[in-house]
PDB file of C-alpha atoms in Angstrom:
ATOM      1  CA  MET A   1       6.747 -57.829  58.058  1.00 50.00           C
ATOM      2  CA  ARG A   2       5.100 -58.508  61.395  1.00 52.00           C
ATOM      3  CA  ILE A   3       4.626 -55.545  63.731  1.00 58.00           C
ATOM      4  CA  VAL A   4       5.204 -56.184  67.440  1.00 56.00           C
ATOM      5  CA  THR A   5       3.842 -53.626  69.901  1.00 56.00           C
ATOM      6  CA  THR A   6       3.561 -53.410  73.674  1.00 56.00           C
ATOM      7  CA  ALA A   7       1.192 -51.535  75.944  1.00 54.00           C
ATOM      8  CA  ARG A   8       2.752 -48.688  77.929  1.00 50.00           C
ATOM      9  CA  ASP A   9       2.958 -50.781  81.064  1.00 51.00           C
ATOM     10  CA  GLY A  10       4.452 -53.673  79.078  1.00 51.00           C
ATOM     11  CA  ALA A  11       1.629 -55.985  80.126  1.00 51.00           C
ATOM     12  CA  GLU A  12       0.081 -56.625  76.709  1.00 57.00           C
ATOM     13  CA  LEU A  13       1.970 -57.652  73.605  1.00 60.00           C
ATOM     14  CA  ARG A  14       0.414 -57.502  70.159  1.00 62.00           C
ATOM     15  CA  VAL A  15       1.555 -58.875  66.811  1.00 62.00           C
ATOM     16  CA  ASP A  16      -0.041 -57.170  63.817  1.00 59.00           C
ATOM     17  CA  GLY A  17      -2.612 -55.696  66.211  1.00 61.00           C
ATOM     18  CA  VAL A  18      -3.731 -59.052  67.663  1.00 61.00           C
ATOM     19  CA  PRO A  19      -3.162 -59.566  71.409  1.00 61.00           C
ATOM     20  CA  LEU A  20      -0.750 -62.447  71.960  1.00 57.00           C
ATOM     21  CA  ALA A  21      -2.577 -63.509  75.101  1.00 54.00           C
ATOM     22  CA  SER A  22      -5.590 -64.422  72.957  1.00 52.00           C
ATOM     23  CA  ALA A  23      -3.746 -67.427  71.485  1.00 52.00           C
ATOM     24  CA  SER A  24      -4.951 -70.742  72.832  1.00 53.00           C
ATOM     25  CA  PRO A  25      -2.743 -72.438  75.461  1.00 52.00           C
ATOM     26  CA  GLY A  26      -1.735 -75.262  73.084  1.00 54.00           C
ATOM     27  CA  ASP A  27      -0.790 -72.890  70.269  1.00 56.00           C
ATOM     28  CA  PRO A  28       2.989 -73.121  69.593  1.00 51.00           C
ATOM     29  CA  HIS A  29       2.948 -69.430  68.572  1.00 51.00           C
ATOM     30  CA  ARG A  30       1.596 -68.378  71.954  1.00 52.00           C
ATOM     31  CA  LEU A  31       3.945 -65.979  73.684  1.00 50.00           C
ATOM     32  CA  THR A  32       3.593 -65.342  77.404  1.00 47.00           C
ATOM     33  CA  LEU A  33       5.182 -63.114  80.010  1.00 47.00           C
ATOM     34  CA  SER A  34       4.470 -65.335  83.005  1.00 47.00           C
ATOM     35  CA  THR A  35       7.798 -65.866  84.752  1.00 48.00           C
ATOM     36  CA  ALA A  36       6.313 -68.574  86.986  1.00 50.00           C
ATOM     37  CA  LYS A  37       5.548 -70.795  83.983  1.00 68.00           C
ATOM     38  CA  ASP A  38       8.367 -69.638  81.741  1.00 75.00           C
ATOM     39  CA  PRO A  39      11.829 -68.962  83.183  1.00 81.00           C
ATOM     40  CA  ALA A  40      12.873 -67.309  79.898  1.00 86.00           C
ATOM     41  CA  ALA A  41       9.969 -64.831  79.988  1.00 90.00           C
ATOM     42  CA  LYS A  42      12.188 -61.895  80.956  1.00 92.00           C
ATOM     43  CA  THR A  43      14.567 -62.693  78.091  1.00 93.00           C
ATOM     44  CA  HIS A  44      11.610 -63.083  75.760  1.00 93.00           C
ATOM     45  CA  ALA A  45      10.129 -59.729  76.768  1.00 92.00           C
ATOM     46  CA  ARG A  46      13.516 -58.062  76.286  1.00 94.00           C
ATOM     47  CA  ALA A  47      13.860 -59.655  72.847  1.00 94.00           C
ATOM     48  CA  LEU A  48      10.420 -58.384  71.839  1.00 93.00           C
ATOM     49  CA  ARG A  49      11.305 -54.877  73.044  1.00 94.00           C
ATOM     50  CA  LEU A  50      14.489 -54.971  70.953  1.00 94.00           C
ATOM     51  CA  LEU A  51      12.478 -56.076  67.924  1.00 93.00           C
ATOM     52  CA  THR A  52       9.987 -53.242  68.411  1.00 92.00           C
ATOM     53  CA  LEU A  53      12.831 -50.731  68.153  1.00 91.00           C
ATOM     54  CA  ARG A  54      14.048 -52.063  64.800  1.00 91.00           C
ATOM     55  CA  ALA A  55      14.280 -55.244  62.779  1.00 92.00           C
ATOM     56  CA  ARG A  56      17.269 -57.423  63.614  1.00 94.00           C
ATOM     57  CA  SER A  57      18.979 -60.496  62.272  1.00 95.00           C
ATOM     58  CA  VAL A  58      19.203 -63.637  64.381  1.00 95.00           C
ATOM     59  CA  HIS A  59      22.879 -62.906  65.027  1.00 96.00           C
ATOM     60  CA  GLU A  60      22.190 -59.307  66.109  1.00 95.00           C
ATOM     61  CA  LEU A  61      19.375 -60.266  68.459  1.00 96.00           C
ATOM     62  CA  ARG A  62      21.375 -63.094  70.024  1.00 96.00           C
ATOM     63  CA  ALA A  63      24.399 -60.805  70.516  1.00 96.00           C
ATOM     64  CA  SER A  64      22.268 -58.002  71.994  1.00 95.00           C
ATOM     65  CA  LEU A  65      20.595 -60.321  74.475  1.00 95.00           C
ATOM     66  CA  LEU A  66      23.880 -61.878  75.567  1.00 96.00           C
ATOM     67  CA  GLU A  67      25.469 -58.429  75.867  1.00 95.00           C
ATOM     68  CA  LYS A  68      22.645 -57.389  78.183  1.00 94.00           C
ATOM     69  CA  GLY A  69      23.482 -60.319  80.455  1.00 94.00           C
ATOM     70  CA  GLU A  70      20.707 -62.726  79.552  1.00 94.00           C
ATOM     71  CA  PRO A  71      21.522 -66.409  80.252  1.00 94.00           C
ATOM     72  CA  PRO A  72      22.711 -68.216  77.090  1.00 94.00           C
ATOM     73  CA  GLU A  73      20.205 -71.067  77.534  1.00 95.00           C
ATOM     74  CA  HIS A  74      17.326 -68.566  77.731  1.00 94.00           C
ATOM     75  CA  VAL A  75      18.642 -66.703  74.684  1.00 95.00           C
ATOM     76  CA  ALA A  76      18.778 -69.929  72.648  1.00 95.00           C
ATOM     77  CA  GLU A  77      15.232 -70.834  73.704  1.00 94.00           C
ATOM     78  CA  VAL A  78      13.840 -67.380  72.950  1.00 95.00           C
ATOM     79  CA  VAL A  79      15.566 -67.157  69.551  1.00 95.00           C
ATOM     80  CA  ALA A  80      14.165 -70.579  68.623  1.00 95.00           C
ATOM     81  CA  ARG A  81      10.685 -69.483  69.730  1.00 94.00           C
ATOM     82  CA  LEU A  82      10.870 -66.242  67.751  1.00 95.00           C
ATOM     83  CA  LEU A  83      12.082 -68.100  64.671  1.00 94.00           C
ATOM     84  CA  ALA A  84       9.195 -70.569  64.980  1.00 94.00           C
ATOM     85  CA  SER A  85       6.658 -67.761  65.362  1.00 92.00           C
ATOM     86  CA  GLY A  86       8.015 -65.864  62.350  1.00 90.00           C
ATOM     87  CA  LEU A  87       8.961 -62.753  64.319  1.00 92.00           C
ATOM     88  CA  LEU A  88      12.614 -63.364  63.535  1.00 93.00           C
ATOM     89  CA  ASP A  89      13.586 -64.195  59.952  1.00 92.00           C
ATOM     90  CA  ASP A  90      16.995 -63.496  58.410  1.00 93.00           C
ATOM     91  CA  ALA A  91      15.717 -63.776  54.836  1.00 92.00           C
ATOM     92  CA  ARG A  92      12.941 -61.222  55.399  1.00 92.00           C
ATOM     93  CA  PHE A  93      15.300 -58.972  57.381  1.00 94.00           C
ATOM     94  CA  ALA A  94      17.903 -59.099  54.603  1.00 94.00           C
ATOM     95  CA  GLU A  95      15.386 -58.337  51.876  1.00 93.00           C
ATOM     96  CA  ASP A  96      13.864 -55.409  53.777  1.00 92.00           C
ATOM     97  CA  ARG A  97      17.304 -53.957  54.514  1.00 93.00           C
ATOM     98  CA  ALA A  98      18.495 -54.481  50.941  1.00 93.00           C
ATOM     99  CA  ARG A  99      15.391 -52.783  49.534  1.00 92.00           C
ATOM    100  CA  ALA A 100      15.788 -49.811  51.867  1.00 91.00           C
ATOM    101  CA  LEU A 101      19.476 -49.345  51.082  1.00 91.00           C
ATOM    102  CA  LEU A 102      19.152 -49.934  47.330  1.00 88.00           C
ATOM    103  CA  VAL A 103      16.223 -47.617  46.786  1.00 84.00           C
ATOM    104  CA  GLY A 104      16.749 -45.119  49.585  1.00 84.00           C
ATOM    105  CA  LYS A 105      20.517 -44.836  49.729  1.00 87.00           C
ATOM    106  CA  ALA A 106      21.624 -46.197  46.316  1.00 89.00           C
ATOM    107  CA  ARG A 107      24.081 -48.643  47.892  1.00 90.00           C
ATOM    108  CA  SER A 108      25.988 -51.080  45.695  1.00 91.00           C
ATOM    109  CA  ARG A 109      25.519 -54.850  45.780  1.00 92.00           C
ATOM    110  CA  ARG A 110      29.002 -55.288  47.233  1.00 92.00           C
ATOM    111  CA  ARG A 111      28.324 -52.810  50.014  1.00 93.00           C
ATOM    112  CA  LEU A 112      24.989 -54.449  50.814  1.00 94.00           C
ATOM    113  CA  GLU A 113      26.570 -57.899  50.958  1.00 94.00           C
ATOM    114  CA  HIS A 114      29.197 -56.549  53.354  1.00 94.00           C
ATOM    115  CA  ASP A 115      26.562 -54.830  55.510  1.00 94.00           C
ATOM    116  CA  LEU A 116      24.407 -57.951  55.735  1.00 95.00           C
ATOM    117  CA  ALA A 117      27.426 -60.163  56.463  1.00 95.00           C
ATOM    118  CA  ALA A 118      28.388 -57.833  59.317  1.00 95.00           C
ATOM    119  CA  ARG A 119      24.879 -58.339  60.698  1.00 95.00           C
ATOM    120  CA  GLY A 120      25.290 -62.105  60.600  1.00 94.00           C
ATOM    121  CA  VAL A 121      23.162 -62.873  57.548  1.00 94.00           C
ATOM    122  CA  PRO A 122      24.546 -65.869  55.607  1.00 92.00           C
ATOM    123  CA  ARG A 123      26.046 -65.003  52.209  1.00 92.00           C
ATOM    124  CA  GLU A 124      23.520 -67.074  50.230  1.00 92.00           C
ATOM    125  CA  ALA A 125      20.578 -65.452  52.006  1.00 92.00           C
ATOM    126  CA  ALA A 126      22.073 -61.989  51.448  1.00 94.00           C
ATOM    127  CA  SER A 127      22.621 -62.567  47.726  1.00 93.00           C
ATOM    128  CA  ALA A 128      19.100 -63.929  47.273  1.00 94.00           C
ATOM    129  CA  ALA A 129      17.640 -60.991  49.227  1.00 94.00           C
ATOM    130  CA  ILE A 130      19.508 -58.475  47.089  1.00 93.00           C
ATOM    131  CA  ARG A 131      18.293 -60.158  43.886  1.00 92.00           C
ATOM    132  CA  ARG A 132      14.689 -60.075  45.183  1.00 93.00           C
ATOM    133  CA  ALA A 133      15.054 -56.444  46.272  1.00 92.00           C
ATOM    134  CA  LEU A 134      16.378 -55.414  42.841  1.00 91.00           C
ATOM    135  CA  ALA A 135      13.554 -57.303  41.135  1.00 91.00           C
ATOM    136  CA  GLY A 136      10.945 -55.897  43.522  1.00 90.00           C
ATOM    137  CA  ALA A 137      12.163 -52.341  42.949  1.00 88.00           C
ATOM    138  CA  GLU A 138      12.278 -53.019  39.182  1.00 91.00           C
ATOM    139  CA  THR A 139      15.793 -51.638  38.979  1.00 88.00           C
ATOM    140  CA  THR A 140      19.276 -52.793  38.050  1.00 89.00           C
ATOM    141  CA  GLU A 141      22.709 -52.256  39.531  1.00 90.00           C
ATOM    142  CA  ALA A 142      23.400 -49.757  36.738  1.00 91.00           C
ATOM    143  CA  ASP A 143      20.291 -47.761  37.723  1.00 92.00           C
ATOM    144  CA  VAL A 144      21.398 -47.744  41.353  1.00 93.00           C
ATOM    145  CA  ALA A 145      24.864 -46.503  40.330  1.00 93.00           C
ATOM    146  CA  GLU A 146      23.277 -43.745  38.254  1.00 93.00           C
ATOM    147  CA  GLN A 147      21.056 -42.716  41.174  1.00 92.00           C
ATOM    148  CA  ALA A 148      24.129 -42.487  43.435  1.00 93.00           C
ATOM    149  CA  ALA A 149      26.000 -40.487  40.780  1.00 93.00           C
ATOM    150  CA  ARG A 150      23.108 -38.026  40.392  1.00 92.00           C
ATOM    151  CA  ARG A 151      23.012 -37.409  44.133  1.00 92.00           C
ATOM    152  CA  LYS A 152      26.759 -36.838  44.335  1.00 92.00           C
ATOM    153  CA  HIS A 153      26.768 -34.667  41.199  1.00 93.00           C
ATOM    154  CA  ARG A 154      24.719 -31.994  42.966  1.00 91.00           C
ATOM    155  CA  ALA A 155      27.637 -31.400  45.341  1.00 91.00           C
ATOM    156  CA  LEU A 156      30.118 -31.258  42.468  1.00 92.00           C
ATOM    157  CA  ALA A 157      28.178 -28.925  40.157  1.00 88.00           C
ATOM    158  CA  ARG A 158      30.603 -25.983  40.548  1.00 92.00           C
ATOM    159  CA  LEU A 159      33.694 -27.978  39.558  1.00 92.00           C
ATOM    160  CA  PRO A 160      35.088 -28.144  36.017  1.00 93.00           C
ATOM    161  CA  PRO A 161      33.640 -31.036  33.956  1.00 90.00           C
ATOM    162  CA  GLU A 162      36.801 -33.166  33.975  1.00 92.00           C
ATOM    163  CA  GLU A 163      37.114 -32.863  37.744  1.00 94.00           C
ATOM    164  CA  GLN A 164      33.439 -33.754  38.128  1.00 93.00           C
ATOM    165  CA  ARG A 165      33.982 -36.858  35.985  1.00 93.00           C
ATOM    166  CA  ALA A 166      37.010 -37.994  38.007  1.00 94.00           C
ATOM    167  CA  LYS A 167      35.374 -37.343  41.374  1.00 94.00           C
ATOM    168  CA  LEU A 168      32.098 -39.045  40.405  1.00 94.00           C
ATOM    169  CA  PHE A 169      33.912 -42.124  39.138  1.00 93.00           C
ATOM    170  CA  ALA A 170      36.095 -42.287  42.268  1.00 94.00           C
ATOM    171  CA  TYR A 171      33.035 -41.885  44.495  1.00 94.00           C
ATOM    172  CA  LEU A 172      31.174 -44.727  42.779  1.00 93.00           C
ATOM    173  CA  ALA A 173      34.251 -46.952  42.985  1.00 92.00           C
ATOM    174  CA  ARG A 174      34.574 -46.272  46.735  1.00 91.00           C
ATOM    175  CA  GLN A 175      30.901 -47.143  47.148  1.00 90.00           C
ATOM    176  CA  GLY A 176      31.542 -50.540  45.552  1.00 90.00           C
ATOM    177  CA  HIS A 177      29.740 -50.081  42.255  1.00 92.00           C
ATOM    178  CA  PRO A 178      31.181 -52.175  39.387  1.00 92.00           C
ATOM    179  CA  THR A 179      33.540 -50.349  37.018  1.00 91.00           C
ATOM    180  CA  ASP A 180      31.310 -50.689  33.947  1.00 92.00           C
ATOM    181  CA  ALA A 181      28.210 -49.519  35.825  1.00 91.00           C
ATOM    182  CA  SER A 182      30.170 -46.587  37.268  1.00 92.00           C
ATOM    183  CA  ARG A 183      31.522 -45.551  33.869  1.00 92.00           C
ATOM    184  CA  ASP A 184      28.036 -45.716  32.309  1.00 93.00           C
ATOM    185  CA  ALA A 185      26.468 -43.826  35.223  1.00 93.00           C
ATOM    186  CA  VAL A 186      29.023 -41.012  34.957  1.00 94.00           C
ATOM    187  CA  ARG A 187      28.455 -40.808  31.209  1.00 93.00           C
ATOM    188  CA  ARG A 188      24.648 -40.597  31.652  1.00 93.00           C
ATOM    189  CA  VAL A 189      24.835 -38.034  34.467  1.00 92.00           C
ATOM    190  CA  LEU A 190      27.341 -35.762  32.762  1.00 91.00           C
ATOM    191  CA  GLY A 191      26.018 -36.305  29.264  1.00 83.00           C
ATOM    192  CA  GLY A 192      28.418 -35.388  26.465  1.00 58.00           C
ATOM    193  CA  ARG A 193      30.578 -33.263  28.756  1.00 52.00           C
TER     194      ARG A 193
END
């Protein structure tokens, strides 16, 4: 992941701690804020500010810039420039988001695919990112379902065992976990009860 930062006055931009102004003039990755030389500089600066707040997909960034009233031709140019420089990458965005939601929130594959699709990530890229995130976290969908069940079980601890079983299974189903993984997760969390 590349980190984009700005100075307080917005005059200096840095990527991974390196000032962007230090790039040579012929460098295609050079990013400038000079509005005299670059009519899309304002759009570019706004895009970089949006990316410093949080990672975004191409679709999200494009929509945000257009919503803020940026000219469509400037938005297209800036998005192309950010893609070329590597600051905008749907595959990396999808994998980072999938890893965070799988490990941190125990989200199901189906829910992740829906989330990424809503953010404009193509289905193939989302599926590949989820596979890489599962492999990188050295976990399986069944492990993720069990993690979600363990978290929910804490809130259900005072209920009778049969009610716990029914509520845990229903919760996992609503979260999009596969039936077999949900059944196994409930069995492991509740044990022989």
